[in-house]
Coordinates of C-alpha atoms in Angstrom, one line a residue:
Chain A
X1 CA 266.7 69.5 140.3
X2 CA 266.4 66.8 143.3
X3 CA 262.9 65.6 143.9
X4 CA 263.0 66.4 147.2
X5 CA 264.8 70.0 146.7
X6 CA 261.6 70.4 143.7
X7 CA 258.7 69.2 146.4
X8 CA 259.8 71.6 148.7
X9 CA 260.2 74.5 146.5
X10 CA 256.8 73.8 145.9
X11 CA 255.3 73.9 149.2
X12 CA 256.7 76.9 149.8
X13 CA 255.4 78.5 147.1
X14 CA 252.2 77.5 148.6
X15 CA 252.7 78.8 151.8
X16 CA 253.8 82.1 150.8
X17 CA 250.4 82.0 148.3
X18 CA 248.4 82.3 151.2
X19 CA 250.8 84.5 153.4
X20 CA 249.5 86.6 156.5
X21 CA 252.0 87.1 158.6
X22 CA 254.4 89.9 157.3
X23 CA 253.9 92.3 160.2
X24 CA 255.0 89.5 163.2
X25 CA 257.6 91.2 165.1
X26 CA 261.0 89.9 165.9
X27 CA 260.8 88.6 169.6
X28 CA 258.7 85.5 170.8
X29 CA 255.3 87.2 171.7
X30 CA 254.4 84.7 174.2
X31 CA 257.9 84.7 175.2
X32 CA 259.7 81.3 175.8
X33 CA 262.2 79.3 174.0
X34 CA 261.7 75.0 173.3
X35 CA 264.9 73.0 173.1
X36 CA 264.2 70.0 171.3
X37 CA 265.5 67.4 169.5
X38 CA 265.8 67.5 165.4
X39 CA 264.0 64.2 165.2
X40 CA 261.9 63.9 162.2
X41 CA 258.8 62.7 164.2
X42 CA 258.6 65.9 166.3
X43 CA 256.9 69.1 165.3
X44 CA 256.9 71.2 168.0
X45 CA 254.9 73.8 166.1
X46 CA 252.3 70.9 166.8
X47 CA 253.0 69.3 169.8
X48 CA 253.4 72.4 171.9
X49 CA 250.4 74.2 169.8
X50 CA 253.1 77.6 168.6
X51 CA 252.0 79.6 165.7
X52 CA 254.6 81.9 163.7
X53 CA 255.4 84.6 166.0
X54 CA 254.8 82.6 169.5
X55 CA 258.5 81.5 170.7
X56 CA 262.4 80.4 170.1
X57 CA 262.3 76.5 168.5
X58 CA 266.2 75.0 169.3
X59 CA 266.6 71.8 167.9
X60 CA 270.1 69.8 167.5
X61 CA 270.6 66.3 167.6
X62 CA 268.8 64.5 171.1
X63 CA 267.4 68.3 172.0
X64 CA 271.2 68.4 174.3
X65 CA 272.1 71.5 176.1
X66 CA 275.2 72.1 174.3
X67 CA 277.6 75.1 174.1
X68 CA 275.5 75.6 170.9
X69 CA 272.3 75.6 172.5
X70 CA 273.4 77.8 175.5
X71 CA 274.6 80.5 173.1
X72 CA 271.1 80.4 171.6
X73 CA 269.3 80.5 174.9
X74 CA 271.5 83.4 175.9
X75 CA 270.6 85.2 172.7
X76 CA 267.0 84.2 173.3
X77 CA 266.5 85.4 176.5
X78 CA 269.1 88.8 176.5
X79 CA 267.9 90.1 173.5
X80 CA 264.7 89.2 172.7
X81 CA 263.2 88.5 175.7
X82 CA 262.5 85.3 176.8
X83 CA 261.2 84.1 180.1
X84 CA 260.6 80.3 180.0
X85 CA 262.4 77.8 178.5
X86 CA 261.7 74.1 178.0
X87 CA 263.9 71.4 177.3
X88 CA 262.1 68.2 175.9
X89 CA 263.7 64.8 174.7
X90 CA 261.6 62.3 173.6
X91 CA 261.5 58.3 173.1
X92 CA 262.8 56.2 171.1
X93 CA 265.5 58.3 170.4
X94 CA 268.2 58.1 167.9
X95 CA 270.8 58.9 170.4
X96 CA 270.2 56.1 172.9
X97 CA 271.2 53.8 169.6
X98 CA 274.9 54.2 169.9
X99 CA 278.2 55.5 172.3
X100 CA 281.1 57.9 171.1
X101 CA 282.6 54.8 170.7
X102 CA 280.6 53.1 168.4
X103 CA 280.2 56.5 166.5
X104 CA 284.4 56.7 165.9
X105 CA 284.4 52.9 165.1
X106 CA 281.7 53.1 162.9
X107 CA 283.7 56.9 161.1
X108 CA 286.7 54.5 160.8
X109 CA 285.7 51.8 159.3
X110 CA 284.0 51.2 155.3
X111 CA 282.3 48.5 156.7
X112 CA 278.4 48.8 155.8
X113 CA 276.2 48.1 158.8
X114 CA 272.2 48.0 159.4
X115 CA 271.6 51.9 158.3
X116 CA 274.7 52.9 157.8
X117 CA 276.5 53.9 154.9
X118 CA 280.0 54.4 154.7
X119 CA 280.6 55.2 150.7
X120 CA 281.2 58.8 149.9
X121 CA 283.2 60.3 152.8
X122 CA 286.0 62.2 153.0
X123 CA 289.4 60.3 152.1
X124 CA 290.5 61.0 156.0
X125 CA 287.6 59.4 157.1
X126 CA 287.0 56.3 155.0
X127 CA 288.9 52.7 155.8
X128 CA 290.2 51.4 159.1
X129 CA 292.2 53.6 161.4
X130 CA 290.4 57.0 161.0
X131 CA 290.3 59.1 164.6
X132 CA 288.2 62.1 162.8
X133 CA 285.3 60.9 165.2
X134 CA 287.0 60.9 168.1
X135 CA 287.0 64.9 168.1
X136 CA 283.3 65.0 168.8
X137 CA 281.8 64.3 171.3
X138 CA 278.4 63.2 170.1
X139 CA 276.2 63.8 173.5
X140 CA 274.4 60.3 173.6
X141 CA 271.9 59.7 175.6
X142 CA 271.6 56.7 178.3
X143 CA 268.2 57.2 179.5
X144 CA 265.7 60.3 178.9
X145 CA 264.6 61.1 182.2
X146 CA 268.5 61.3 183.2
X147 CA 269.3 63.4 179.8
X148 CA 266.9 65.7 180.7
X149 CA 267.6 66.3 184.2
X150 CA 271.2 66.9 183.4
X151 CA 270.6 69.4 180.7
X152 CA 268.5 71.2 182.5
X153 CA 270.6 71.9 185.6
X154 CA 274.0 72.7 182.8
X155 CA 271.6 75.1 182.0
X156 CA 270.6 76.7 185.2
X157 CA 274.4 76.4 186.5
X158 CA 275.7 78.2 183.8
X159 CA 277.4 81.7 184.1
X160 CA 275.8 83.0 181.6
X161 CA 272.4 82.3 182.4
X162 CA 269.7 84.3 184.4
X163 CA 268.4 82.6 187.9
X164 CA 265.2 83.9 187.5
X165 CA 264.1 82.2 184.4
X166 CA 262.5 78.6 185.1
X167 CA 263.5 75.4 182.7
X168 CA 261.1 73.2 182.1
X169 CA 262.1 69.3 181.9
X170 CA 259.9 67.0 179.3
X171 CA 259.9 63.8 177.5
X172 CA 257.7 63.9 173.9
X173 CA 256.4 60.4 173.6
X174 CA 256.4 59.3 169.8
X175 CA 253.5 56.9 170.4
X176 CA 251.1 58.9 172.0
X177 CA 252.3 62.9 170.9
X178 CA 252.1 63.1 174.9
X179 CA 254.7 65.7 176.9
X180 CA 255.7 63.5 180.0
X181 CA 257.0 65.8 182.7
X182 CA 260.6 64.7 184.4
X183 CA 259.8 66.4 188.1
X184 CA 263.2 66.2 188.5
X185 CA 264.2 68.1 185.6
X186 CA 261.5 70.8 186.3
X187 CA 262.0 70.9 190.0
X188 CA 265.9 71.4 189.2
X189 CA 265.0 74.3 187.1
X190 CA 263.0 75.6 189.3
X191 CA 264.0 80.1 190.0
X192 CA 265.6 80.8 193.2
Chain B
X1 CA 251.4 76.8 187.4
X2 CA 252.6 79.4 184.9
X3 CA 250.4 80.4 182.4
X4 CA 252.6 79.7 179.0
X5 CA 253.7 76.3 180.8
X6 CA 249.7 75.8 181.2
X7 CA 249.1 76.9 177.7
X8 CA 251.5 74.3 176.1
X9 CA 250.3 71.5 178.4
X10 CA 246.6 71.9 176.8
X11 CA 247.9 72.2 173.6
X12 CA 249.6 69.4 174.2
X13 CA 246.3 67.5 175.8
X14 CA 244.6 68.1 172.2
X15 CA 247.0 66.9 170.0
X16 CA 247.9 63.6 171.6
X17 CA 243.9 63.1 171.6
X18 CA 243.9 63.1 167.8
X19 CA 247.5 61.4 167.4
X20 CA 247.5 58.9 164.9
X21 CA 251.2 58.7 163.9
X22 CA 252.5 56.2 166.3
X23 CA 254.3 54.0 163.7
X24 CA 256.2 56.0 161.6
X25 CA 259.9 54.7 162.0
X26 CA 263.1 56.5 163.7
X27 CA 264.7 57.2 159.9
X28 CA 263.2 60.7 158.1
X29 CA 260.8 59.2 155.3
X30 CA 261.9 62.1 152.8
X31 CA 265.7 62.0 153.8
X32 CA 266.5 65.4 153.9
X33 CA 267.8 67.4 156.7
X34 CA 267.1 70.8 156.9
X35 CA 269.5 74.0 159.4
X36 CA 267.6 77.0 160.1
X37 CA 267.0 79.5 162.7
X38 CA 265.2 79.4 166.1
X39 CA 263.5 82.5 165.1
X40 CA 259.9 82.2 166.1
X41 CA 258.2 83.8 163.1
X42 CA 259.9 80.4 161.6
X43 CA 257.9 77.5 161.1
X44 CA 260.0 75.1 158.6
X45 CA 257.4 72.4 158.6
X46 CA 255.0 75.0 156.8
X47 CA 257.7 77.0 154.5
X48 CA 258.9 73.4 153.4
X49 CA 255.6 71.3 153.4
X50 CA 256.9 68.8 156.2
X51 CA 254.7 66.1 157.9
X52 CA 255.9 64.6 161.0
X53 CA 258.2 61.3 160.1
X54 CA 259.6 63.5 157.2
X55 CA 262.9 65.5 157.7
X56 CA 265.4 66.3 160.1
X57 CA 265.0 69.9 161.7
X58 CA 268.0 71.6 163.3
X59 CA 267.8 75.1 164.7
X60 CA 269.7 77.6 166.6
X61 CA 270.3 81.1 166.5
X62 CA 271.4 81.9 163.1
X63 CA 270.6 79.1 161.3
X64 CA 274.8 78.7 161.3
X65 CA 277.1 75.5 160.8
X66 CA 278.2 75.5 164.4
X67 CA 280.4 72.6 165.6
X68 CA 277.1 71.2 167.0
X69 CA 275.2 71.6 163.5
X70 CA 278.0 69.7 162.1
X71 CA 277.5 66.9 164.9
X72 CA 273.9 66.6 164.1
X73 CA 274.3 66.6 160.5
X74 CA 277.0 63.7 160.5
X75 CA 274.5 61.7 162.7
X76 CA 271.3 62.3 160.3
X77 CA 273.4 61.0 157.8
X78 CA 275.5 58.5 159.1
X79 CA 272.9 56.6 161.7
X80 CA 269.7 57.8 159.6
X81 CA 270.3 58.1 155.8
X82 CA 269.4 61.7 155.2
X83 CA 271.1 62.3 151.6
X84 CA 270.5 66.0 150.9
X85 CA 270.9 69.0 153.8
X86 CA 269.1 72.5 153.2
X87 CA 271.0 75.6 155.0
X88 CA 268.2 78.2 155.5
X89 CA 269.2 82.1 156.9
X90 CA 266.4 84.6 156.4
X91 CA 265.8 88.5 156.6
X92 CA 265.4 90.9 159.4
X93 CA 267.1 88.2 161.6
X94 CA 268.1 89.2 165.6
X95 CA 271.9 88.0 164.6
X96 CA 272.3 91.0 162.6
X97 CA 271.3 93.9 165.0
X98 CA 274.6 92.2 167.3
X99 CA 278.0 92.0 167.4
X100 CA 280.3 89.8 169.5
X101 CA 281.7 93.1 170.9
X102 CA 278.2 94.3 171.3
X103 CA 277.0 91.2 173.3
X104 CA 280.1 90.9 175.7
X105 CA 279.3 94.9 176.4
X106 CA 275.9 94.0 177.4
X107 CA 276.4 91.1 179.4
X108 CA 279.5 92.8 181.6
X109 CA 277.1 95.7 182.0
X110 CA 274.0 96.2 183.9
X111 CA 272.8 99.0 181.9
X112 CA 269.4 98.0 180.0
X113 CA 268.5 98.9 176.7
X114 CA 265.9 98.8 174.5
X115 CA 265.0 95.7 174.2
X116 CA 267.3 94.4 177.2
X117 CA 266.8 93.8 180.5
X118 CA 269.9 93.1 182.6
X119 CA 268.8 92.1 185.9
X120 CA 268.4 88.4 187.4
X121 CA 272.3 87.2 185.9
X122 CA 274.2 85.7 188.1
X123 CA 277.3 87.4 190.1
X124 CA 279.5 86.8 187.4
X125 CA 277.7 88.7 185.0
X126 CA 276.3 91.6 186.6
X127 CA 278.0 94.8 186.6
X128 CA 280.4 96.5 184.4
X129 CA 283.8 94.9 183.9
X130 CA 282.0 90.8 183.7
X131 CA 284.0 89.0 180.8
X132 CA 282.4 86.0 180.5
X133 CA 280.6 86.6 177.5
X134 CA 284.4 87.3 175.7
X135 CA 284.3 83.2 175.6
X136 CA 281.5 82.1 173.5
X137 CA 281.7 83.3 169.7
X138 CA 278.2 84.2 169.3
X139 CA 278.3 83.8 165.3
X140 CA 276.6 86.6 164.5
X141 CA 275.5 88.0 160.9
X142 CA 276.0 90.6 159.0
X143 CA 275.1 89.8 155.2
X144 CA 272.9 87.0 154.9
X145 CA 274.1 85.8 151.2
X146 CA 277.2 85.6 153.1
X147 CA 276.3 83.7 155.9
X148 CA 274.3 81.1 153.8
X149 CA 277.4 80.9 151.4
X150 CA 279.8 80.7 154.3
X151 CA 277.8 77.9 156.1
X152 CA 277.5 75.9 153.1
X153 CA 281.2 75.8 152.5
X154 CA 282.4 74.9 156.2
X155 CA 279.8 72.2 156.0
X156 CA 280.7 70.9 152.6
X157 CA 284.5 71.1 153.9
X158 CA 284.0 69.4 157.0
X159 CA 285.8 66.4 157.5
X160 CA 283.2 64.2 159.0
X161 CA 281.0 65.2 155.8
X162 CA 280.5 63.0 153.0
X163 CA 281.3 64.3 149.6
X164 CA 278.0 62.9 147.9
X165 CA 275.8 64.6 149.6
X166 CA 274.3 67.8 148.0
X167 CA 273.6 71.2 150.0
X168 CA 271.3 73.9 149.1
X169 CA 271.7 77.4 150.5
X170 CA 268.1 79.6 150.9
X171 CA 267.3 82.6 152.3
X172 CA 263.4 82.6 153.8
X173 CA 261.9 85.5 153.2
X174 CA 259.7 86.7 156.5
X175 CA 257.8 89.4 154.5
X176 CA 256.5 86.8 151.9
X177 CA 257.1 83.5 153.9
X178 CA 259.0 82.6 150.1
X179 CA 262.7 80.8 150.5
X180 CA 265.2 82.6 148.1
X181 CA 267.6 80.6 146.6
X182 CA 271.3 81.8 147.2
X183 CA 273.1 80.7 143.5
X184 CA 276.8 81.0 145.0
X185 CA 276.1 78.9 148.0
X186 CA 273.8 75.8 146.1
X187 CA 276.9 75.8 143.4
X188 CA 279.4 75.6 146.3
X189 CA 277.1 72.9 148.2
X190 CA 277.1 71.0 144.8
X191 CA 278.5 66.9 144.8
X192 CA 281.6 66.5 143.4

C-alpha cells in the first residue's frame, strides 16, 4: 500500500471514530452551491466557513463554468434546491501558467520541462507529433477578474438555468484567505 | 445583501484574520488528486485528513470521470506532479433517485414535485414539450460499485492519461463518514 493511499485511510478512520453526522439530509440546508477551483491551497469548507450538510462544493480545474459544471448546477438547483450560487477563482492560479497551445505542445513532445514530466504516457501521446491535446480545450485563464466575469454570465445565459437565482462573482486570494468580490461578475449575475 | 452571501463573507472575514498559509507553493505537497461528489454532507478535506497546500480536489455531481474530470486530472498531473488519483462515489447519493429520462421530463414540464420547483426557467424550459434538457447526459447512477468501477476504467483508458499512475476507487460511506474500498475498481486502476 502507497503512503499516501495508507495516510489517508487513516484519517478517515479517524474521522468516522468521532462521527456525528449520520442523520444530515440530502439537500444543501443553507441552500447554495460554490464553484471553485481544485487547487490544493483552497478549502472552501474553510474559507467560506460550510460544515457537512451546508451546500454543493463544484470544483474542476480554474473553478470554469464548463458544460460539466452547468450540469451540476442544474442538478443542484432542480433537485435539491439551491438558491445561490458562487463562482470563485483565485490567484496565482495554475491556469494562467499556460495556453491550449502550450498544453498540446507540451502532450506532444517527451521533452522534460520545469514541472513537467512526460515519462509514462500513453504510446499515442508520447514523442513529437502527438495532436491528442488538441481535443481539449483546457479553459485557461488570462486574467481572474475577466474569468470570472465570463463564467458567470455563461452561467446566467444558459437555457438551462433559472433567472431568478443570483451568481455570485469572487476571487480567493492565496496570500491573505481573503474573497475579493468582481462587481462585475456579481452585478452580471445579478436576477432579473 | 442576502443573508447566506452575508454569512459566507463573515466567515470569510475570520479566516483570513488567522491566515497563516501564505507560502505554501502552487504544486499539491502530498501529490495526490482526489474526484468526488459536490454532495454537501461531503467534506473530503476531513474524510481524507487534507490540509490546505495538500491535494487536488475535483467535484461535480456524481463524483464521475466527465470529459472535464479528465481535463483537470491531465493538468494536476502534467503541470503539477500529482502521481496517484482517488475516485470517490458514496451512498444515498441525489444521482441515483434520477434518470436522464427523468430529468428531461422535469425540465420540459412545469409540474413540481416533491422536491422540485419548476418556476423561474427561462422560456425555453418552461412548459411541457421543452427539449433542452435531451442535450446534456446528466451521468447519473444507479449502482455505486459500478460507477466507481466504471470511472476508474474510462480514466485509466483515457488517452491523455499516463499509464504509471495508480487509481483507487472508494465508496464514502455518509452513515459512518468511513470510505469503502471498491476491490474491482483499485485492481482495474492498478499501474501496468
Amino acid at each position: 500500500m502507497s503512503k499516501v493511499l495508507n495516510e489517508v485511510l487513516l484519517a478517515n478512520r479517524e474521522y468516522a471514530s468521532g462521527f456525528d453526522k449520520a442523520d444530515l439530509p440530502m439537500p444543501p440546508g443553507r441552500q447554495f452551491a460554490i464553484l471553485t477551483c481544485m487547487d490544493a491551497r483552497l478549502d472552501p469548507a474553510k474559507y467560506a466557513g460550510l460544515a457537512e450538510g451546508d451546500a454543493h462544493v463544484i470544483r474542476n480545474a480554474g473553478g470554469r463554468a464548463s458544460d460539466d459544471a452547468i450540469r451540476s448546477l442544474v442538478i443542484s438547483y432542480k433537485l435539491l434546491g439551491t438558491r445561490e450560487w458562487f463562482v470563485i477563482h483565485h490567484t496565482d492560479c495554475g491556469m494562467e501558467t499556460f495556453t491550449n497551445e502550450i498544453m498540446t505542445d507540451l502532450l506532444g513532445s517527451s521533452l522534460k520541462t520545469a514541472s513537467v514530466d512526460a515519462s509514462g504516457w500513453h504510446d499515442c501521446c508520447e514523442g513529437p507529433g502527438s495532436t491528442e491535446g488538441k481535443y481539449i480545450n483546457w479553459l485557461t485563464i488570462k486574467d481572474q477578474a475577466e474569468s470570472v466575469l465570463e463564467d458567470v454570465v455563461r452561467i446566467k445565459s444558459h437555457a438551462l438555468v433559472p433567472t431568478d437565482i443570483p451568481v455570485y462573482g469572487y476571487i480567493y486570494d492565496v496570500k491573505s484567505g481573503s474573497l475579493i468580490e468582481v462587481p462585475a461578475a456579481t452585478e452580471a449575475g445579478k436576477v432579473g
